[in-house]
CSV table of C-alpha atoms in Angstrom, one decimal:
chain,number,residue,atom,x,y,z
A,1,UNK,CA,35.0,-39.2,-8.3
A,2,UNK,CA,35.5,-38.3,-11.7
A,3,UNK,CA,32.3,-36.4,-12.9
A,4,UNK,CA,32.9,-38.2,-16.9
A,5,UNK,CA,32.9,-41.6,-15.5
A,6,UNK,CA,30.0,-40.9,-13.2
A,7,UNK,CA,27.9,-40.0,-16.4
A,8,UNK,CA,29.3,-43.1,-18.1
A,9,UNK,CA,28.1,-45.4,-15.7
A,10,UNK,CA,24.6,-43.6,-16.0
A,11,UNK,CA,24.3,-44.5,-19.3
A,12,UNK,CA,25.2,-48.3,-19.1
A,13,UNK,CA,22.9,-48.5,-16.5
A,14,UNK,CA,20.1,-47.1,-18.7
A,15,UNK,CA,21.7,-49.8,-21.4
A,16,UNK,CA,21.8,-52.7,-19.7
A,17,UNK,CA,18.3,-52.0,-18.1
A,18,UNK,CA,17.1,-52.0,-22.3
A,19,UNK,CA,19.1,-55.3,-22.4
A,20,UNK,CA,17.4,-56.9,-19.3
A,21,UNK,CA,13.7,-56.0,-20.2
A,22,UNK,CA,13.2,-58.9,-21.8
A,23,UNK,CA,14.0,-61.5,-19.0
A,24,UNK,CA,12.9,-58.6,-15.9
A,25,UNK,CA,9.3,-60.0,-16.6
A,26,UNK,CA,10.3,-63.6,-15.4
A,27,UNK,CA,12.3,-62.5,-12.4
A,28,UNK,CA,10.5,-62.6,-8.9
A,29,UNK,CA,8.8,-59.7,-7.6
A,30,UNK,CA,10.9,-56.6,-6.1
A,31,UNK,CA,12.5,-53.3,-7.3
A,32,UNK,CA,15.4,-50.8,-6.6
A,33,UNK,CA,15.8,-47.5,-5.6
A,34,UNK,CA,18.5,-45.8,-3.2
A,35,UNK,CA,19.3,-46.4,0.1
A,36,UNK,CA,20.5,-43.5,3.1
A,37,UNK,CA,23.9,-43.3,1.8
A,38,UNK,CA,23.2,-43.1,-1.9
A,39,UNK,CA,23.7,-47.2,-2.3
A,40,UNK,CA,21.4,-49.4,-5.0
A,41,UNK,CA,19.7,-51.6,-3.0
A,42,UNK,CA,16.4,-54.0,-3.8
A,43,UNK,CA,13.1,-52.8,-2.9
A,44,UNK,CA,12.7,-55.8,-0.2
A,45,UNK,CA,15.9,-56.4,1.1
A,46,UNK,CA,18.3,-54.2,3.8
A,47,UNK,CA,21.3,-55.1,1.9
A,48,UNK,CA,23.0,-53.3,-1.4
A,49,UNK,CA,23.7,-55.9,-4.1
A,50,UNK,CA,25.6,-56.2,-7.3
A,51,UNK,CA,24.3,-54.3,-10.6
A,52,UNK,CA,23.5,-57.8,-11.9
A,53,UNK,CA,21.0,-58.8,-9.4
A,54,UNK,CA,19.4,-55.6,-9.5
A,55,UNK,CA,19.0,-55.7,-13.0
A,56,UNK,CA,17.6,-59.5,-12.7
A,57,UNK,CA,15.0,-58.6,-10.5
A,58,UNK,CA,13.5,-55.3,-12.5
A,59,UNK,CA,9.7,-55.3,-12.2
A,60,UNK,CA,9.2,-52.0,-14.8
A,61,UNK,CA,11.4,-50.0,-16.7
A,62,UNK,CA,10.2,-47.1,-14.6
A,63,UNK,CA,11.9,-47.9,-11.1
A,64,UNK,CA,15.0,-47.7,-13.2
A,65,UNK,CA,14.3,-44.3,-14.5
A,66,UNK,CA,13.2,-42.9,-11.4
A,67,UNK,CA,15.7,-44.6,-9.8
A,68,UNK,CA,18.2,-42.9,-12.6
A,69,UNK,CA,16.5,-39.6,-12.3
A,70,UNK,CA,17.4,-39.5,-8.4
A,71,UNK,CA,21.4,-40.4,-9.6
A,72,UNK,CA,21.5,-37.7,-12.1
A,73,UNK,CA,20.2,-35.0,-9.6
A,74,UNK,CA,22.6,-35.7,-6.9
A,75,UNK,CA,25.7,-35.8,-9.2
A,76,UNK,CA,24.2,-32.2,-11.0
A,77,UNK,CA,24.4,-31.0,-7.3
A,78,UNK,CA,27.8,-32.2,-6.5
A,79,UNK,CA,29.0,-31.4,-9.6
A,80,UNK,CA,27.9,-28.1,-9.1
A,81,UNK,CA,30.5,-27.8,-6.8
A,82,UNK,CA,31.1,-26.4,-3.6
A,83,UNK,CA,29.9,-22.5,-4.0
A,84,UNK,CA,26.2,-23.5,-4.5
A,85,UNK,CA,25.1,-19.7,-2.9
A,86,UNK,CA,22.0,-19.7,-5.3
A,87,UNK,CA,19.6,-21.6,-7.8
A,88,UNK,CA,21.6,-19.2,-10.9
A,89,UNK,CA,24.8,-21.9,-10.2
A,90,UNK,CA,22.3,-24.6,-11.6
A,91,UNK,CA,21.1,-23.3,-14.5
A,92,UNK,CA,23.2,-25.1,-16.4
A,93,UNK,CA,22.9,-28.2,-14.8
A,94,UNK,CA,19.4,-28.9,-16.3
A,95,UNK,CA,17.7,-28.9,-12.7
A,96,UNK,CA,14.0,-28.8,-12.1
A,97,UNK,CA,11.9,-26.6,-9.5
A,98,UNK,CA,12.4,-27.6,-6.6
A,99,UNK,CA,14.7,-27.7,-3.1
A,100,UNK,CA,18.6,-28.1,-3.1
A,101,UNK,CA,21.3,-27.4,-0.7
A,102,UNK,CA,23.2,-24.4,-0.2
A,103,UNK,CA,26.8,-23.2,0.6
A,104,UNK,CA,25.4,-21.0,3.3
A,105,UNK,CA,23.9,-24.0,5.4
A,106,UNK,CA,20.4,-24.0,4.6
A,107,UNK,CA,18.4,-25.2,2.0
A,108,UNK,CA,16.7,-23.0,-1.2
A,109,UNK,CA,13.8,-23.4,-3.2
A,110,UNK,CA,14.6,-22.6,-7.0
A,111,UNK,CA,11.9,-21.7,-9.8
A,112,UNK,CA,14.2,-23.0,-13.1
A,113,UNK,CA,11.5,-22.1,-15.3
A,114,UNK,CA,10.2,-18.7,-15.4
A,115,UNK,CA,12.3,-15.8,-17.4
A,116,UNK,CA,15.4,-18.2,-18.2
A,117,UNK,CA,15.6,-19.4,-14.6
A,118,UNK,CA,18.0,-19.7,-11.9
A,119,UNK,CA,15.6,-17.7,-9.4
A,120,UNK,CA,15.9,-18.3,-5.5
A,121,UNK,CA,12.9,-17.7,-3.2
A,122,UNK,CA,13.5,-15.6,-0.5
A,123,UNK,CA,10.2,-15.0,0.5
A,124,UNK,CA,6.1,-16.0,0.5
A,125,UNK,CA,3.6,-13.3,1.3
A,126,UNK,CA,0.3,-15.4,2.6
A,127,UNK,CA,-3.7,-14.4,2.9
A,128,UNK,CA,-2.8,-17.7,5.6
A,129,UNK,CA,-4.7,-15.1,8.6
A,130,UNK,CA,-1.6,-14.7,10.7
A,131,UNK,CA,0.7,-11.7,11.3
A,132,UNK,CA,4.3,-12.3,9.5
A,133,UNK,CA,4.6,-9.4,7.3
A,134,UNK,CA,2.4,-6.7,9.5
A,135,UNK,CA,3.9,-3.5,10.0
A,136,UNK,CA,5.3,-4.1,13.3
A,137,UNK,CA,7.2,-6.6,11.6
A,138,UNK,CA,8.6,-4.1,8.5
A,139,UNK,CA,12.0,-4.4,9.1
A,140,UNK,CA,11.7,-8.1,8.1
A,141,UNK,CA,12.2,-6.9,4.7
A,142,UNK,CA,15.4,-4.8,5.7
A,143,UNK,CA,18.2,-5.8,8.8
A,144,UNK,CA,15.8,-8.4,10.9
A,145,UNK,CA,17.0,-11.7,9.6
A,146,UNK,CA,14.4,-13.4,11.5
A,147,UNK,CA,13.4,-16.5,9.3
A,148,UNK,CA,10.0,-18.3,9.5
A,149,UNK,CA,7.4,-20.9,7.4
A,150,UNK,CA,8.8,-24.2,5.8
A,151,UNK,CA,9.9,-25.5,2.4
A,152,UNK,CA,7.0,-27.6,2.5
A,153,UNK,CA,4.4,-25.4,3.0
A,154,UNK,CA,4.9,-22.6,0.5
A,155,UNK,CA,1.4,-21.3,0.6
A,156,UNK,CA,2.0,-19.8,3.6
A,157,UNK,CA,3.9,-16.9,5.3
A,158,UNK,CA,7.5,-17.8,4.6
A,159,UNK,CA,11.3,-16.1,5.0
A,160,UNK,CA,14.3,-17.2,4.0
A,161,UNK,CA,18.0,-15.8,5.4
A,162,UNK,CA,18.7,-15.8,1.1
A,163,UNK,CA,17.1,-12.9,1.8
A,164,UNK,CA,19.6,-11.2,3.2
A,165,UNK,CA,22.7,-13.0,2.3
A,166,UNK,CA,22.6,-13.4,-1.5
A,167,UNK,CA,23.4,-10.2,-3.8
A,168,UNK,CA,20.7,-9.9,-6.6
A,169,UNK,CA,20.1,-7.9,-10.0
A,170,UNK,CA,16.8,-9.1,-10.5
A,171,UNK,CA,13.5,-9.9,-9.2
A,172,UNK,CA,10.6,-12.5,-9.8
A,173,UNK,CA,7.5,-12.5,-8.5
A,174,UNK,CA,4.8,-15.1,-9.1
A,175,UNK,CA,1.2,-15.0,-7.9
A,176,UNK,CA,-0.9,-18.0,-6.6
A,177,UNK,CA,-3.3,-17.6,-9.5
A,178,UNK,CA,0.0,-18.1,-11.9
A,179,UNK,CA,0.2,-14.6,-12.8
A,180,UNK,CA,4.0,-13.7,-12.7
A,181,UNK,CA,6.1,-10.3,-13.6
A,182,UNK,CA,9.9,-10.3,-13.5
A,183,UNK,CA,12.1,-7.2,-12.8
A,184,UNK,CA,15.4,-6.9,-14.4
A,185,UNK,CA,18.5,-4.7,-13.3
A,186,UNK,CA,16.5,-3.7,-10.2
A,187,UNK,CA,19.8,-3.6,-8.4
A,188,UNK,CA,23.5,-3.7,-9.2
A,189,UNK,CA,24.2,-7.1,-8.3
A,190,UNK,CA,26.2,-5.7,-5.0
A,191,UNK,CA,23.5,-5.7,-2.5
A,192,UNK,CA,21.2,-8.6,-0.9
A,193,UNK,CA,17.3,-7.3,-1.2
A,194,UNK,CA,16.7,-6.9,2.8
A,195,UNK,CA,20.0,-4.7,2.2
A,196,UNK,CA,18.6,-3.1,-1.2
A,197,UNK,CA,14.8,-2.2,0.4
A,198,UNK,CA,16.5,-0.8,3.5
A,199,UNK,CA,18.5,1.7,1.2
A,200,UNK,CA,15.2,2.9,0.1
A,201,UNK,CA,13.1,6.0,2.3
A,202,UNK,CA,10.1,5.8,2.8
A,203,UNK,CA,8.5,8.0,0.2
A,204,UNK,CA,5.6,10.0,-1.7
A,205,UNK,CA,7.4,9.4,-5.2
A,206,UNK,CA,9.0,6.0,-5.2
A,207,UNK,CA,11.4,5.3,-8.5
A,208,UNK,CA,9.4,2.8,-10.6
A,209,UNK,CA,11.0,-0.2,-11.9
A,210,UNK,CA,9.5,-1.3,-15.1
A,211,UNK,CA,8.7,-4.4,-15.7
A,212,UNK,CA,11.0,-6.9,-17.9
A,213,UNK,CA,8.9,-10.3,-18.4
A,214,UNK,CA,5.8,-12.2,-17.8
A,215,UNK,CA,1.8,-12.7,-18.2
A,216,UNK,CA,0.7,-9.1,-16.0
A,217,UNK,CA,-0.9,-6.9,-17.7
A,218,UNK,CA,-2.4,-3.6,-16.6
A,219,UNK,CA,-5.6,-4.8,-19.3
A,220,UNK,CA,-6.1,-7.8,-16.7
A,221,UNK,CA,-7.3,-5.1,-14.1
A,222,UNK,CA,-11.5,-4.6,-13.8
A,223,UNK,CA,-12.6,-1.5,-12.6
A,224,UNK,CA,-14.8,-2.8,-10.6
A,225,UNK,CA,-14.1,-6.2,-8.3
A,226,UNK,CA,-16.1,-8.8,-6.8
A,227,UNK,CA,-14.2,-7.7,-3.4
A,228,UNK,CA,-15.3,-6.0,-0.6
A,229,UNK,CA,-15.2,-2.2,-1.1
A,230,UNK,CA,-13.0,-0.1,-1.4
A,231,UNK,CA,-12.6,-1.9,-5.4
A,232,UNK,CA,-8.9,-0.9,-6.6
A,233,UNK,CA,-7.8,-0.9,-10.1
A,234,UNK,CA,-3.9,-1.5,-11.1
A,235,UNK,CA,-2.7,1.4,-13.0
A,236,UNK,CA,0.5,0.1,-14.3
A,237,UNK,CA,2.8,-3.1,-13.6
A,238,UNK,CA,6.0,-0.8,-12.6
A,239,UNK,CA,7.2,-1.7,-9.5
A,240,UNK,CA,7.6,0.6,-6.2
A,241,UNK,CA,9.2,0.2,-2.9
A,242,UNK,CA,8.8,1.8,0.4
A,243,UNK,CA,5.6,4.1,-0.6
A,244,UNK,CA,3.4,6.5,0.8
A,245,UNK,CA,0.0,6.9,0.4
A,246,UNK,CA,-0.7,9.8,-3.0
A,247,UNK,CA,-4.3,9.2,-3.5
A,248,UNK,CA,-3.9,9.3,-7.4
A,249,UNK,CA,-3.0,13.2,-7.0
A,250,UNK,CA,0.0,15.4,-7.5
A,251,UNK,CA,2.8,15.5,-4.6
A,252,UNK,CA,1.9,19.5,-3.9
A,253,UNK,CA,-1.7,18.7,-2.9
A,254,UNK,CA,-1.8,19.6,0.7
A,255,UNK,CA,-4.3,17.5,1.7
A,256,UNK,CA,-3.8,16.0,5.2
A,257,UNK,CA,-4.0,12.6,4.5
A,258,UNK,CA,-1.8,12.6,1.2
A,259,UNK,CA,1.6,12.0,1.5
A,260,UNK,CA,1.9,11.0,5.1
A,261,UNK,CA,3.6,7.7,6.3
A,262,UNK,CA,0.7,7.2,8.9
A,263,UNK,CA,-1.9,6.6,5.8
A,264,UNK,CA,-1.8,3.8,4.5
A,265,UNK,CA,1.8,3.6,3.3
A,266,UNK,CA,3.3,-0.2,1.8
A,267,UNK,CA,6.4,-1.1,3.0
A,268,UNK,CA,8.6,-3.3,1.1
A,269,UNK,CA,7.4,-4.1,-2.8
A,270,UNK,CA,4.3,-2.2,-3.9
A,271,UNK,CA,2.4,-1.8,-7.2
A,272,UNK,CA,0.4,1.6,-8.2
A,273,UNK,CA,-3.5,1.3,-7.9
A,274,UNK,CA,-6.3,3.1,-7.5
A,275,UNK,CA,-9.9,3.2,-6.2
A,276,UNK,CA,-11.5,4.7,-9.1
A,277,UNK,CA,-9.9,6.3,-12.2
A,278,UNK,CA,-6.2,5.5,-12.7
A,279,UNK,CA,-3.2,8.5,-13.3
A,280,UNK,CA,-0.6,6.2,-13.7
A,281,UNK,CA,2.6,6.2,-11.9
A,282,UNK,CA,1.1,9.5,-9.4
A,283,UNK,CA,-1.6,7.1,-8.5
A,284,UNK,CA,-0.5,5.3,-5.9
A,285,UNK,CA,-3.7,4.9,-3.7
A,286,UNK,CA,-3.8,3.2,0.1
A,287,UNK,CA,-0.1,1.3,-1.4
A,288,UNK,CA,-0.5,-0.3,1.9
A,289,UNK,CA,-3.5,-1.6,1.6
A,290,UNK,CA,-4.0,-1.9,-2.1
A,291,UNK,CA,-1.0,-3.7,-3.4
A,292,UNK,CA,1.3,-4.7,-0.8
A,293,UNK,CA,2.8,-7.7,0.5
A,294,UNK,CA,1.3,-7.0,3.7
A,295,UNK,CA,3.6,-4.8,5.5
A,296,UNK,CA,0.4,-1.6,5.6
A,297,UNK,CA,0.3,1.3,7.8
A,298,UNK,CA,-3.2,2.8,9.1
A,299,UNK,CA,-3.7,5.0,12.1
A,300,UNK,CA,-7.7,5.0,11.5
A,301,UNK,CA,-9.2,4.9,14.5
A,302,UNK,CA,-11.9,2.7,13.7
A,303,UNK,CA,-9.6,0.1,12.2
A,304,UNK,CA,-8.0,0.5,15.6
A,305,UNK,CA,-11.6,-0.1,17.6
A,306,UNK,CA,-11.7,-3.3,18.4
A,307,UNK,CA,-15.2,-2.4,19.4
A,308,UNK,CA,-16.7,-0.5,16.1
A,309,UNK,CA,-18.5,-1.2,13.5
A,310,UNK,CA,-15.7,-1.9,11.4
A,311,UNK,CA,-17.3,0.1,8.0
A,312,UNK,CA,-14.9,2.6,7.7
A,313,UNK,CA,-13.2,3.0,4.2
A,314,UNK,CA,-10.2,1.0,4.6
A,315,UNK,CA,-10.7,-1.4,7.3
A,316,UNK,CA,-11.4,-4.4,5.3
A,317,UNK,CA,-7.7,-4.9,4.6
A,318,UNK,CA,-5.4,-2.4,6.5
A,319,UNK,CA,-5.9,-4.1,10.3
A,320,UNK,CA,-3.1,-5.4,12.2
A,321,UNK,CA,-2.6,-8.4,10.7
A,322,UNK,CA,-1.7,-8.7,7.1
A,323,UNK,CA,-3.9,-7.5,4.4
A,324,UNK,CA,-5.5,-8.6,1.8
A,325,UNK,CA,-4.3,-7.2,-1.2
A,326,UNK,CA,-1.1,-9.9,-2.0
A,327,UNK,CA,0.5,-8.0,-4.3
A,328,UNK,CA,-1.3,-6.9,-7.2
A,329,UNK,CA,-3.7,-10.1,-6.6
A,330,UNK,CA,-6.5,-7.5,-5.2
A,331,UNK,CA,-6.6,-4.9,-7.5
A,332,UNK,CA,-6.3,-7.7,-10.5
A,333,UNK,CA,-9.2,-9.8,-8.5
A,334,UNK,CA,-6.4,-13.0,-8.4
A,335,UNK,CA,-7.3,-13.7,-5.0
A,336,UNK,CA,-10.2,-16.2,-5.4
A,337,UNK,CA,-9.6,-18.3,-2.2
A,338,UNK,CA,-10.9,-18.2,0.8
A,339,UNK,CA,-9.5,-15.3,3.4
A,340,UNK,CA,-6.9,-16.8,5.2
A,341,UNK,CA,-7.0,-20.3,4.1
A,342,UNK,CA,-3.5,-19.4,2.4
A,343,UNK,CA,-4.7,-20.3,-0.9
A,344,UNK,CA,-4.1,-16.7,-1.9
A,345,UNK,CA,0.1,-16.0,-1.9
A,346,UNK,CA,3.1,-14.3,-3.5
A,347,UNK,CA,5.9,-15.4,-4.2
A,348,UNK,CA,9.3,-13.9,-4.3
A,349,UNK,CA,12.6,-14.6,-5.8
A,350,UNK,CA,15.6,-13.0,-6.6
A,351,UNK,CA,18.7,-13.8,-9.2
């Protein structure tokens, strides 16, 4: 089809519909919309039928539009051609949030709104109670292209193989509460993130990556939180990967528990916190635990009792399923819904 005429016919559908307002009123009941294959058909009939009759049978202006609406987004997808590998191919193409089909089989979920755009979700950290990004399911985040969750249930636990099949520069991340923070330049563009995390060690002194965009500020943070104890405060809206636990002090202390990938330490994207006074980027405190997307590390051994009384220091969020903290949604006090009703999420997107 030739996209020009396509658009043409759009618009003398939209002025013919003005034309036929006038005697739609006096037709008999019925409306329009579009069939399996993509046909015009009446509202109460199996059968396509001509422009005219369609026309002649209009209720409300509005079917017309919607129906219109639903032309124009299919031909802005097929017009977008056949190398639709991520939501950045539509950003010219005037499409709203939403799903849309992709060159790679499966079906994304763009935000085309936030930060110019064009962002593809890859994943959706949950409070939703179950087990998806927990530690012994790290490698998620790196060379396990294990998928899980739906499209349609984005409040929950979700992965999506975009993941680790589209190469990204950028990265987007957007709380349940509508706080959001964007990431530019994060990598070189040659590099999916599950490929990008994985390059990363597992360290004491993770690179920060400032942030570019959005409504985060380290002044939203309250020292103390209407959360169960330990309270964290964020220190700074940098971005970390792959960190160890510092316990806000330099990386010579000696201290057992500093530095040590069995304390606490957040796989995958982190954020620096702390439990009491901030120190900036050498903060750093319980990243597993504090600020993580739920892939935490704890060896205490009353987390690990089954059968204790559960008041040790860190318990409250570092067991074996996923913790509580949702990115920076703890230490910010975002997370307002119920634990593990899934009302409390992250969302994550790259460009």
């Amino acid at each position: 089809m030739h996209w020009e005429l396509a658009w043409c016919m759009v618009g003398v559908v939209l002025q013919l519909a003005g034309n036929a307002l006038a005697t739609a009123a006096d037709s008999e009941s019925g409306g329009i919309g579009l069939d399996s294959e993509g046909r015009l058909v009446l509202a109460d009939t199996h059968n396509s039928t001509t422009l005219g009759d369609v026309l002649g049978r209009l209720s409300t202006l509005e079917q017309l539009e919607n129906t219109v609406k639903e032309l124009q987004r299919r031909l802005d997808l097929e017009h977008a051609g056949p190398v639709r590998t991520s939501c950045r191919d539509f950003i010219s193409r005037r499409m709203e949030n939403g799903v849309v089909p992709s060159a790679s089989g499966y079906e994304i979920w763009c935000n085309m709104e936030l930060d110019g755009g064009g962002w593809t979700l890859v994943a959706v950290s949950s409070d939703d109670g179950r087990d998806s990004w927990g530690w012994g399911h790290r490698f998620y985040w790196t060379n396990d292209t294990t998928t899980f969750g739906s499209l349609q249930a984005l409040t929950f636990d979700f992965k999506s193989l975009a993941l680790h099949d589209l190469l990204f520069r950028d990265l987007l991340f957007v709380h349940s509460s509508g706080v959001w923070a964007s990431y530019h330049n994060v990598s070189t563009g040659t590099l999916s993130l599950g490929a990008f995390i994985g390059s990363i060690p597992l360290s004491c002194a993770p690179a920060p990556f400032t942030m570019t965009n959005g409504n985060l500020t380290e002044a939203m943070a309250q020292a103390q939180l209407a959360q169960p104890p330990p309270p964290y405060q964020l220190c700074t809206t940098n971005l970390y990967f792959n960190a160890m636990d510092r316990d806000g002090t330099s990386i010579s202390n000696s201290t057992l528990d500093i530095c040590s990938p069995t304390q606490q330490s957040g796989f995958g994207p982190v954020w620096s916190a702390h439990h009491s006074v901030c120190t900036g980027d050498s903060s750093l405190d319980d990243p597993g635990s504090s600020t993580s997307l739920g892939t935490c590390f704890q060896t205490n051994l009353e987390c690990n009792d089954p059968t204790a009384s559960n008041t040790g220091e860190h318990c409250h969020t570092c067991r074996s399923v996923d913790p509580a903290a949702v990115g920076f949604g703890l230490a910010l006090g975002l997370n307002t819904a119920p634990a593990g009703s899934g009302g409390n999420y992250m969302r994550v997107f790259v460009r």
